[in-house]
Each structure stands twice: as C-alpha cells, then as structure tokens.
Short mmCIF file of C-alpha atoms in Angstrom, two decimals:
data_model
loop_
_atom_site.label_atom_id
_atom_site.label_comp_id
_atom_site.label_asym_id
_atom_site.label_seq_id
_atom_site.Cartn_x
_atom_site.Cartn_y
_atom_site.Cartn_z
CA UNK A 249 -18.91 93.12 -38.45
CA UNK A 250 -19.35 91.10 -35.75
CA UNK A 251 -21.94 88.03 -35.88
CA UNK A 252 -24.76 88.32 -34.06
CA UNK A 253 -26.06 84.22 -33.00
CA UNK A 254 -28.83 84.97 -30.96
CA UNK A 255 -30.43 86.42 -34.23
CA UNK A 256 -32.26 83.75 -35.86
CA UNK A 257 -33.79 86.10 -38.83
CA UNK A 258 -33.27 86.03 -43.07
CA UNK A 259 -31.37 89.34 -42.64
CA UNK A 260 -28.10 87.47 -40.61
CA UNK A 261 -28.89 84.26 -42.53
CA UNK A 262 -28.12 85.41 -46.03
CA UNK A 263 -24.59 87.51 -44.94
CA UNK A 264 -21.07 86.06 -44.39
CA UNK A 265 -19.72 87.52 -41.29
CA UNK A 266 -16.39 88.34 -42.83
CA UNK A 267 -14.72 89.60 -39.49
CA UNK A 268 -15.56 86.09 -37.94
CA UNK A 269 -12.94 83.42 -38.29
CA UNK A 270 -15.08 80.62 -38.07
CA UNK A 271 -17.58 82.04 -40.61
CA UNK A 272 -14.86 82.51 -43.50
CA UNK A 273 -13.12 79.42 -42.30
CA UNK A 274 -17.02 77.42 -42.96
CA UNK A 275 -16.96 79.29 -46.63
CA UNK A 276 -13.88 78.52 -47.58
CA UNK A 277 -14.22 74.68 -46.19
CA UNK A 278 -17.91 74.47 -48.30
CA UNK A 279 -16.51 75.64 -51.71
CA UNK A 280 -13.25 74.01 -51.92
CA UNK A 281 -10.89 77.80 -50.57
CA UNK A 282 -8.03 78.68 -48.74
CA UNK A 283 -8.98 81.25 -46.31
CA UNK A 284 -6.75 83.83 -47.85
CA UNK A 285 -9.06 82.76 -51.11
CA UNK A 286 -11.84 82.99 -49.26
CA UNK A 287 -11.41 86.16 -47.47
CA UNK A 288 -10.48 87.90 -50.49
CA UNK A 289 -13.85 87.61 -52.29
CA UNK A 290 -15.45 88.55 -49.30
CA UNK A 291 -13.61 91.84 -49.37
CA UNK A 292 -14.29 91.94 -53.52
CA UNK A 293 -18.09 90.90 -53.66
CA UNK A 294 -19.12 91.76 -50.01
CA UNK A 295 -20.78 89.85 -47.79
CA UNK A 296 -24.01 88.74 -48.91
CA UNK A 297 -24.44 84.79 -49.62
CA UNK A 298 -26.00 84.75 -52.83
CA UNK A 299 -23.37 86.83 -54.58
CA UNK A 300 -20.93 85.20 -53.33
CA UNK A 301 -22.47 81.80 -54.09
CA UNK A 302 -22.94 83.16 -57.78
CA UNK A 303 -19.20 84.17 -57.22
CA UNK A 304 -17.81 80.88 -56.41
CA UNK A 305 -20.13 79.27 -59.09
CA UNK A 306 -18.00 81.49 -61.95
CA UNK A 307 -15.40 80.76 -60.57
CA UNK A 308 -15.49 77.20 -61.30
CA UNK A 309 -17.66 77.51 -64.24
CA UNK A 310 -20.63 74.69 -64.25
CA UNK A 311 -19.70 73.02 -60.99
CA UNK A 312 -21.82 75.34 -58.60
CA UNK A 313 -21.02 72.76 -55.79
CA UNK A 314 -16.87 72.35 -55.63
CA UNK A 315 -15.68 69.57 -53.50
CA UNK A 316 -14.56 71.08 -50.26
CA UNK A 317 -10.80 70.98 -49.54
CA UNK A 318 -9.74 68.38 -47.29
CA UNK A 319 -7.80 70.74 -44.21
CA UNK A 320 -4.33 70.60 -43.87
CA UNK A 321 -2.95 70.60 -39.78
CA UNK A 322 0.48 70.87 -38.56
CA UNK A 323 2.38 69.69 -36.42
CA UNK A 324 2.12 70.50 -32.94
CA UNK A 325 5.87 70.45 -32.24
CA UNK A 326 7.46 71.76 -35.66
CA UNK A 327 4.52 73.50 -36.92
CA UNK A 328 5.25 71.54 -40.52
CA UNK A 329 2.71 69.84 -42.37
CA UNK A 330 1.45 66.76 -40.81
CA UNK A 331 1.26 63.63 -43.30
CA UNK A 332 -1.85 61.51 -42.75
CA UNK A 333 -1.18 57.81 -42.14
CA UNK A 334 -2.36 55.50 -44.78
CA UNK A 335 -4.67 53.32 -43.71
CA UNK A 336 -4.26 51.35 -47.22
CA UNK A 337 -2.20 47.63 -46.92
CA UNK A 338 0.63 46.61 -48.79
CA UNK A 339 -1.32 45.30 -51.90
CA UNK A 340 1.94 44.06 -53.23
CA UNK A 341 2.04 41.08 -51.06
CA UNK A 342 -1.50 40.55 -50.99
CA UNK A 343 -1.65 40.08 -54.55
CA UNK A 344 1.41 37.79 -55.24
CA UNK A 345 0.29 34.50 -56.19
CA UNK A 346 0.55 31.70 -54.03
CA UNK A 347 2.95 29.88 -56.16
CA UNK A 348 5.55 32.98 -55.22
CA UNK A 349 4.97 33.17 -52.03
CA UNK A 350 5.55 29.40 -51.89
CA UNK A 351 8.75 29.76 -53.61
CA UNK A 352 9.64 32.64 -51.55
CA UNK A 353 9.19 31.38 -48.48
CA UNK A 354 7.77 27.74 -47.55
CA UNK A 355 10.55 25.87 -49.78
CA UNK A 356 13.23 27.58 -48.17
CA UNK A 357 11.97 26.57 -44.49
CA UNK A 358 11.01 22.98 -46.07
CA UNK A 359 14.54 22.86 -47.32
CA UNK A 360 16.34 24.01 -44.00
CA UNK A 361 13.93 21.78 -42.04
CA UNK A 362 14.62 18.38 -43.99
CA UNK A 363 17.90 17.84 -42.77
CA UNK A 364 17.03 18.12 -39.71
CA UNK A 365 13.96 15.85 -39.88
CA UNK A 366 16.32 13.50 -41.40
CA UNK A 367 18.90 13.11 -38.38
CA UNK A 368 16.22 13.11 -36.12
CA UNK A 369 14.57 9.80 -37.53
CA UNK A 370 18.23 8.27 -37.47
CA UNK A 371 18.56 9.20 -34.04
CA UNK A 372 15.73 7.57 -33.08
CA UNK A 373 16.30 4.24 -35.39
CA UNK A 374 19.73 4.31 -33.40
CA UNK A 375 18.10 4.92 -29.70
CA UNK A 376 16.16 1.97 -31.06
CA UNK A 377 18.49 -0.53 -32.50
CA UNK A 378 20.65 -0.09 -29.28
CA UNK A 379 17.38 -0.64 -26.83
CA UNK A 380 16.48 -3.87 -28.76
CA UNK A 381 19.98 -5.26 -28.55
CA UNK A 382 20.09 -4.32 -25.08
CA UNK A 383 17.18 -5.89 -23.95
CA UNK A 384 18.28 -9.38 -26.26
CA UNK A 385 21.64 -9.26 -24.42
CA UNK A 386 19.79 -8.79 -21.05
CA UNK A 387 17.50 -11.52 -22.03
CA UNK A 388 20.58 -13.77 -22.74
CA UNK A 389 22.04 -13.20 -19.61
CA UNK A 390 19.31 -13.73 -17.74
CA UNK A 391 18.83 -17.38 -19.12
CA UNK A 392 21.99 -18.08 -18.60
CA UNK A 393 22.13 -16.58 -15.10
CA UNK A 394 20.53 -19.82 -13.26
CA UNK A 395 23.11 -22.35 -14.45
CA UNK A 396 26.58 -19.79 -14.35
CA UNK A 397 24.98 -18.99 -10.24
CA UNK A 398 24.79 -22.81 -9.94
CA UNK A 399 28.44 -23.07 -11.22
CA UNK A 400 29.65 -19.97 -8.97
CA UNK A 401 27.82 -21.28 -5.94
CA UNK A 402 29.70 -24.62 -6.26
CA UNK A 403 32.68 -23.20 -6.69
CA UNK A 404 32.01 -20.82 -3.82
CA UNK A 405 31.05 -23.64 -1.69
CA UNK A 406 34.32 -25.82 -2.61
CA UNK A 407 36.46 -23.13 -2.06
CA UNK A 408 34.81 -22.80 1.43
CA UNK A 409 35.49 -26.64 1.93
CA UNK A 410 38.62 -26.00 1.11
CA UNK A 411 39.68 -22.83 3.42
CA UNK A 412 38.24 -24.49 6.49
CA UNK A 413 39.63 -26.70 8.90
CA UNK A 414 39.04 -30.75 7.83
CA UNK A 415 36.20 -30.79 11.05
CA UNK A 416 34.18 -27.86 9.65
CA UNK A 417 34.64 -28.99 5.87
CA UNK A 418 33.23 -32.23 7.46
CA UNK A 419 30.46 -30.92 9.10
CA UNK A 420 29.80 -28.55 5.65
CA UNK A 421 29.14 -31.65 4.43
CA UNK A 422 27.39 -33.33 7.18
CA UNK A 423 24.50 -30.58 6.71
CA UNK A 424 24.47 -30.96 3.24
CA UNK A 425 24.10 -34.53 3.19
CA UNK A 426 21.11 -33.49 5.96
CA UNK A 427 19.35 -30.99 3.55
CA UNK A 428 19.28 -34.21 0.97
CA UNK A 429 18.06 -36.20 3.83
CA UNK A 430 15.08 -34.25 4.52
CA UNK A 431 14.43 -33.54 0.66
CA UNK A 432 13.94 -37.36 0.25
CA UNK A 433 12.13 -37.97 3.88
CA UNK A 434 9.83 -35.18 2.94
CA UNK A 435 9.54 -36.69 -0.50
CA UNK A 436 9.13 -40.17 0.83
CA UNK A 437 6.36 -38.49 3.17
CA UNK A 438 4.42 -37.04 0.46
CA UNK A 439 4.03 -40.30 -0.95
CA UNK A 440 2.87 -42.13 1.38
CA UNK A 441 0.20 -39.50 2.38
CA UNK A 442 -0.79 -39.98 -1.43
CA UNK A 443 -0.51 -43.72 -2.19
CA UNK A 444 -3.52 -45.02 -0.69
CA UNK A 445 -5.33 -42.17 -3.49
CA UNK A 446 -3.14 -43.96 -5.77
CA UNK A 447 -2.66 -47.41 -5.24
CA UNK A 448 -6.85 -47.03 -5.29
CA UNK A 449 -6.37 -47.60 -9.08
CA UNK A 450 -9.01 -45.52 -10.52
CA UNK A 451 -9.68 -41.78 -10.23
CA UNK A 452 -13.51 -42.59 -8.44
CA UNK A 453 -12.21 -45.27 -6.34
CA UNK A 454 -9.67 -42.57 -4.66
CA UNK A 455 -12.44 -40.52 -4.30
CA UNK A 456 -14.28 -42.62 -2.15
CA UNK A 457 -11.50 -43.60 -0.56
CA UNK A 458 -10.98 -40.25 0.58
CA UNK A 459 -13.85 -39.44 1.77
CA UNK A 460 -14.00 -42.76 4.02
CA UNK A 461 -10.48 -41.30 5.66
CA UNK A 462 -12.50 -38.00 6.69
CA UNK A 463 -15.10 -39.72 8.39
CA UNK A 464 -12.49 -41.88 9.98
CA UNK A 465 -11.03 -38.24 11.20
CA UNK A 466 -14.78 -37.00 12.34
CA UNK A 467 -15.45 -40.48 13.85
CA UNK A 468 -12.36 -39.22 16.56
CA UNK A 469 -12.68 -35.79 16.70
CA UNK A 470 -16.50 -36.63 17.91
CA UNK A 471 -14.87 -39.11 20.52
CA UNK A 472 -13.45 -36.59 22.01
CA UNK A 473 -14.06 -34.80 25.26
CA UNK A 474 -13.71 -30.97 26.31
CA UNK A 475 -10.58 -31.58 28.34
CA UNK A 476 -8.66 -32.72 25.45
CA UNK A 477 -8.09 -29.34 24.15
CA UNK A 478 -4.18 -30.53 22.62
CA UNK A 479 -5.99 -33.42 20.95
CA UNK A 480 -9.05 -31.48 19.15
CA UNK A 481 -6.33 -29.74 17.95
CA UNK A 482 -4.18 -32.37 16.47
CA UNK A 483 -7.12 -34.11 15.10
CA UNK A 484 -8.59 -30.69 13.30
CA UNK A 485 -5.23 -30.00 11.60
CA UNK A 486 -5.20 -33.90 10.14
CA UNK A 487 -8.74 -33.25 9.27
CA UNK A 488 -7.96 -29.80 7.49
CA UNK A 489 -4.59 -31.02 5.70
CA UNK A 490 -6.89 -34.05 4.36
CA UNK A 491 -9.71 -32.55 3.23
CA UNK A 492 -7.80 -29.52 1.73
CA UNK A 493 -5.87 -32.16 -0.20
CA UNK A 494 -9.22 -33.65 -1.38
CA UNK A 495 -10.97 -30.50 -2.38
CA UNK A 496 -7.85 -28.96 -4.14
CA UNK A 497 -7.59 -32.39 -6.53
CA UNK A 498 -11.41 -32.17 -7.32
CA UNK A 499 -11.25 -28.24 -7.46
CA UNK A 500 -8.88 -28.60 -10.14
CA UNK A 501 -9.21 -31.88 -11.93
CA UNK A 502 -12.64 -33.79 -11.43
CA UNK A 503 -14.44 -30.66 -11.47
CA UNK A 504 -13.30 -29.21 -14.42
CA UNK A 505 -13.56 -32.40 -16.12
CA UNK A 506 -17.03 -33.11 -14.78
CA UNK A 507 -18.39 -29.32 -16.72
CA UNK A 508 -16.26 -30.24 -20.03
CA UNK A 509 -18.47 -33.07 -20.03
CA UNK A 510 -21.34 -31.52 -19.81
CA UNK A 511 -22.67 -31.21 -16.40
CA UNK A 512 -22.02 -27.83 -15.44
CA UNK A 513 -24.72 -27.50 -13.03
CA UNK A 514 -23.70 -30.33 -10.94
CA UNK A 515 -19.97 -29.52 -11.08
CA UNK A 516 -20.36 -25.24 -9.60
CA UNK A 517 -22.63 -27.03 -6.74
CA UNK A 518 -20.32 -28.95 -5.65
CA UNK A 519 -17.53 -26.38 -6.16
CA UNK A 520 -20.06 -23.75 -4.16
CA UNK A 521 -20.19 -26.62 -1.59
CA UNK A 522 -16.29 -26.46 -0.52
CA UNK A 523 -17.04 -22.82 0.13
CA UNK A 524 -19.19 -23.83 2.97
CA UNK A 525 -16.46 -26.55 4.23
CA UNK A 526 -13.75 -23.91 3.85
CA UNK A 527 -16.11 -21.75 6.53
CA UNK A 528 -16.48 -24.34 8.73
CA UNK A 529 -12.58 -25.34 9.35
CA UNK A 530 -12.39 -21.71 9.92
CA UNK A 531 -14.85 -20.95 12.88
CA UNK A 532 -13.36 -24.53 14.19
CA UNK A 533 -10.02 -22.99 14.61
CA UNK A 534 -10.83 -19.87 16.07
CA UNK A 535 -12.95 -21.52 18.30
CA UNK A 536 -11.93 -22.59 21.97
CA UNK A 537 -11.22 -26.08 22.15
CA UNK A 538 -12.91 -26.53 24.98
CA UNK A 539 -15.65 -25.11 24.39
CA UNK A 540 -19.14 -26.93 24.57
CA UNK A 541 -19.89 -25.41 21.39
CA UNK A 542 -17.52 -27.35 19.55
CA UNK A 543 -18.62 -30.54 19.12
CA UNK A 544 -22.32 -29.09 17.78
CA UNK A 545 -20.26 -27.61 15.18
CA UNK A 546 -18.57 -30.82 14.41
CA UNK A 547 -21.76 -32.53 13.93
CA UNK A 548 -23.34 -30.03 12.03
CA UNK A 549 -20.39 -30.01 9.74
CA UNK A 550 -20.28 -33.70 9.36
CA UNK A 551 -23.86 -33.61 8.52
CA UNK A 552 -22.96 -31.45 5.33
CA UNK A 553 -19.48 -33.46 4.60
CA UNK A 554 -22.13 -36.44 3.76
CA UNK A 555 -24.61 -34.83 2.06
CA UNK A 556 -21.86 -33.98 -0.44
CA UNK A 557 -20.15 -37.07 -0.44
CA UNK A 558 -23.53 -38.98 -0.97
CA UNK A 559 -24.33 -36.36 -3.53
CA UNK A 560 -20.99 -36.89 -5.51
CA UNK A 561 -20.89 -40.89 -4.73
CA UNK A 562 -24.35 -42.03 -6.15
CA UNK A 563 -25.56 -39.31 -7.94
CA UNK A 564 -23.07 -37.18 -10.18
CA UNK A 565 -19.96 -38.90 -10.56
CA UNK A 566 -21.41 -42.45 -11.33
CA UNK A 567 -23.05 -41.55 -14.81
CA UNK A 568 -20.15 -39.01 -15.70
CA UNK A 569 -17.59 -42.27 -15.18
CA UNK A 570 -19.93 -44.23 -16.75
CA UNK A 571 -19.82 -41.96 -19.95
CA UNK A 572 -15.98 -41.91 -20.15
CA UNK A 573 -13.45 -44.34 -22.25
CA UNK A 574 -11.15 -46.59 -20.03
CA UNK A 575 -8.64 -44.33 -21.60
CA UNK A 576 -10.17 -40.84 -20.59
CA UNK A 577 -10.84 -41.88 -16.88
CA UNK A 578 -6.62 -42.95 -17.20
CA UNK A 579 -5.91 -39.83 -18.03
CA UNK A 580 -8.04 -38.15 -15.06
CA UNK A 581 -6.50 -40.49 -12.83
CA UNK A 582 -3.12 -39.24 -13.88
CA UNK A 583 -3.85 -35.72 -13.45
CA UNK A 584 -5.77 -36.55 -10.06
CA UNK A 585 -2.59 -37.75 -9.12
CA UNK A 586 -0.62 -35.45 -10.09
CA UNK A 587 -2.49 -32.68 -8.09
CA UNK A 588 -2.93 -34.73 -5.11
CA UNK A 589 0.79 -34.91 -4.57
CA UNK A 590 1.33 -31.51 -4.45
CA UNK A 591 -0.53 -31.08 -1.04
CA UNK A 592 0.26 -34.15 0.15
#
C-alpha cells in the first residue's frame, strides 16, 4: 500500500510501507539487508514494525541492532561494481627505517654526485692556477715593458736616422740635442728660482727670506697705475708662482713638522690662513686690471700676507726652532728643499 506522508499519526508510524521503494530500501539499510532480504520478510511477517523488528532481532540472535550494510553502486557506464578508492597510504614506505631508505636512495645519489663534485673542484683549481700564472706573466711583462720600449724606440729612432737623407738625420738630431737643451735650461731655471731659499742655509732663514721677496712683489704691484693693465698682470703671475711655491713647501714640510711637534693649533691656523691667500689671487685674476678696485684689493691682501708672516716670524716658528736639534732643523731644511724645487 501506498505511504501516506502527510499522516503524521502512530497508526502509519509503526507500518513498513512495503510497496514503497524507499521505505524497504531504509529497512534493509538499518538492519544490515539486501532488499531482496528485506522485502521478503515483509511479505513473510507483514508490515508492522515491531514484528519485524522482533524478526530481524532472531534473526541475528542477541544483536537486536546489526550494523547496517555499507551500499554497493555501480558503475554508471558498465553497470559493474564500483571499487571505492582507498584513502589509506602506502604504510610500507612510511614505516621503513631511515637507515633503508638511506641505503636505498641518498647513497646512491651521494655516490653518482661525488664524481662530479670532484672534477668540478679540479676545474676550478685549474681556472685558478692558469689565472695566477697569467697575471705573474702579465706582471713580468709589464716591468719589463719600460726598458724593452726604451730599447725599441732607439732602435726605431736609429733606423729613422738611418733611412733619411744626411740633412734630415742632421736636423733629427739637431732637435734632439734641443729637447736636452731645454731639459737643462729649464733645470738650470729651477735652480736659480730656488737657490736664494737655499743658499739661505737654514730652513727659517728661507722662510723669511721668502716672505721679504713677496713684499718686494706687493711693493710694485702697489706702484702701479690703472693704465698698466699688461704689467699688473705680469707682476700678479710672479706674485702667484712665488707665493704658491712658498705655501706648497710649508703646506707640506714646516707644517707638518710644526703639529708633530706639538703645536697643532698654531700649525691648522696657519694652514686655514693660505685658504684665504688662495681666494685672494683668485678674485685678482678675474678681476679687470684696470679696474679702480684693484689696488684696494691689493692692500687689503697685503694687510693679511703680514699678519701671517709676523704671526709665523716672531711668534710660532721661533720657539718650535728653538726646540729642535741642529740635526732635526738639517733634516727640515733638506726636505724644505726638496719641495721647493718642485715648483720652482
């Protein structure tokens, strides 16, 4: 008979609705059937839940509850039995121990990798030995490059001499003999600019020296007038060259010298000083010559050319010569020298 779901009461409750798929299907699921099984006690014991309840419960003796049968589908396409994936892993991997699976499979990659870590390294210890030789050949050659371009560039030079006609191998040598000329007359120049520093004697005699020789050059440059533009000129480039000679020998001798001794303070003022006389040659010789402006400059940087040199004169480098050996001021000398020479 047919099931009737709208009704609600005990009456529909306590039946099995045999002609209902669903209904036998829900039995059979609950106690563990087949349908067929199912369907066949309905038809034996009727319909009516607690008999067949009591029914099932013989049938499996004690267990009035049997586990309900898990349902079997097919497959859509063949209609066969489906199988249900297991979802369990493969616990026979999972439980080797790790000494096997290190055996199975990390020595054999260790052992195929080796070799080829090993020619690896030597092909970098040879990329390296070669670079290092390299670079010590290279090194060679380069010290020996001055001397063999010496040798090639005489025998270059002779072999010019000798291609030429006798006039212009004469005059190839004419020009040479020039160059060697003006090498010594240069030479010969530079030491006359510095020998009244050095026939002075001592290093703070050639200062003072010095700094007489720029007033000298201020003392002319103040005689001057506004027409004689060429003149300012000449007499601001001897003024520059000598004081830029004087500042570079204290700059990198006396100065020095003067802080190892102690007197640091005095020695970075007077080094800040030659900043200022640095500035002033500058705006001198981008100013007009002829300007009326210039000689106000002039004075004004006169006035601070003897505030230094009366600074350095009686104050500073008196006690600091003073203080030295005969054999330490020497040495300054030499190196005052030395330095002076090389703007001279």
């Amino acid at each position: 008979m047919a099931d009737d779901k709208s009704n609600r009461g005990n009456g529909d409750r306590g039946r099995v609705a045999g002609g209902e798929t669903y209904e036998v299907e829900y039995f059979a699921n609950k106690h563990g059937l087949s349908r067929d099984e199912a369907q066949a006690l309905i038809d034996r014991v009727g319909n009516d839940r607690d008999a067949l309840e009591a029914a099932v419960a013989d049938r499996g003796g004690n267990d009035t509850q049997a586990k309900p049968r898990a349902r079997r589908t097919t497959s859509k396409t063949s209609g066969e039995p489906r199988k249900r994936r297991s979802t369990k892993s493969d616990d026979s991997v999972l439980a080797a121990p790790v000494e096997a699976v290190n055996e199975a499979i990390v020595e054999p990659v260790r052992k195929a990798v080796q070799p080829a870590k090993r020619k690896a390294i030597a092909a970098i210890d040879s990329v390296t030995d070669t670079t290092t030789k390299n670079v010590q050949a290279a090194t060679r050659s380069a010290a020996r490059a001055p001397a063999a371009a010496r040798r090639r560039a005489g025998e270059a030079t002779d072999s010019v001499k000798k291609a030429l006609p006798k006039r212009t191998g004469s005059m190839l040598g004419v020009a040479a003999a020039g160059i060697v000329t003006g090498l010594a007359l240069n030479l010969g120049r530079k030491m006359a600019v510095q020998a009244p520093s050095a026939f002075a004697g001592d290093w703070f005699d050639a200062v003072k020296l010095e700094h007489k020789l720029a007033l000298a050059l201020f003392d002319k440059l103040q005689a001057t007038s506004d027409e004689d533009v060429t003149k300012r000129g000449a007499l601001l480039t001897q003024l520059k060259h000598a004081l830029g000679k004087h500042a570079f020998t204290e700059e990198n001798v006396l100065y020095p010298a003067l802080r190892a001794w102690g007197d640091k303070a005095d020695a970075d003022k007077l080094n800040h000083d030659h900043g200022y006389v640095k500035q002033y040659l500058y705006d001198l010789e981008r100013m007009e010559k002829s300007s009326s402006g210039f000689l106000p400059m002039v004075a004004d940087f006169r006035a601070q050319i003897e505030e230094h040199i009366q600074e350095e004169e009686a104050a500073i480098f008196p006690p600091f010569h003073a203080a030295m050996s005969e054999a330490e001021n020497a040495k300054v000398t030499a190196m005052a020298n030395k330095e002076g020479f090389k703007l001279a």
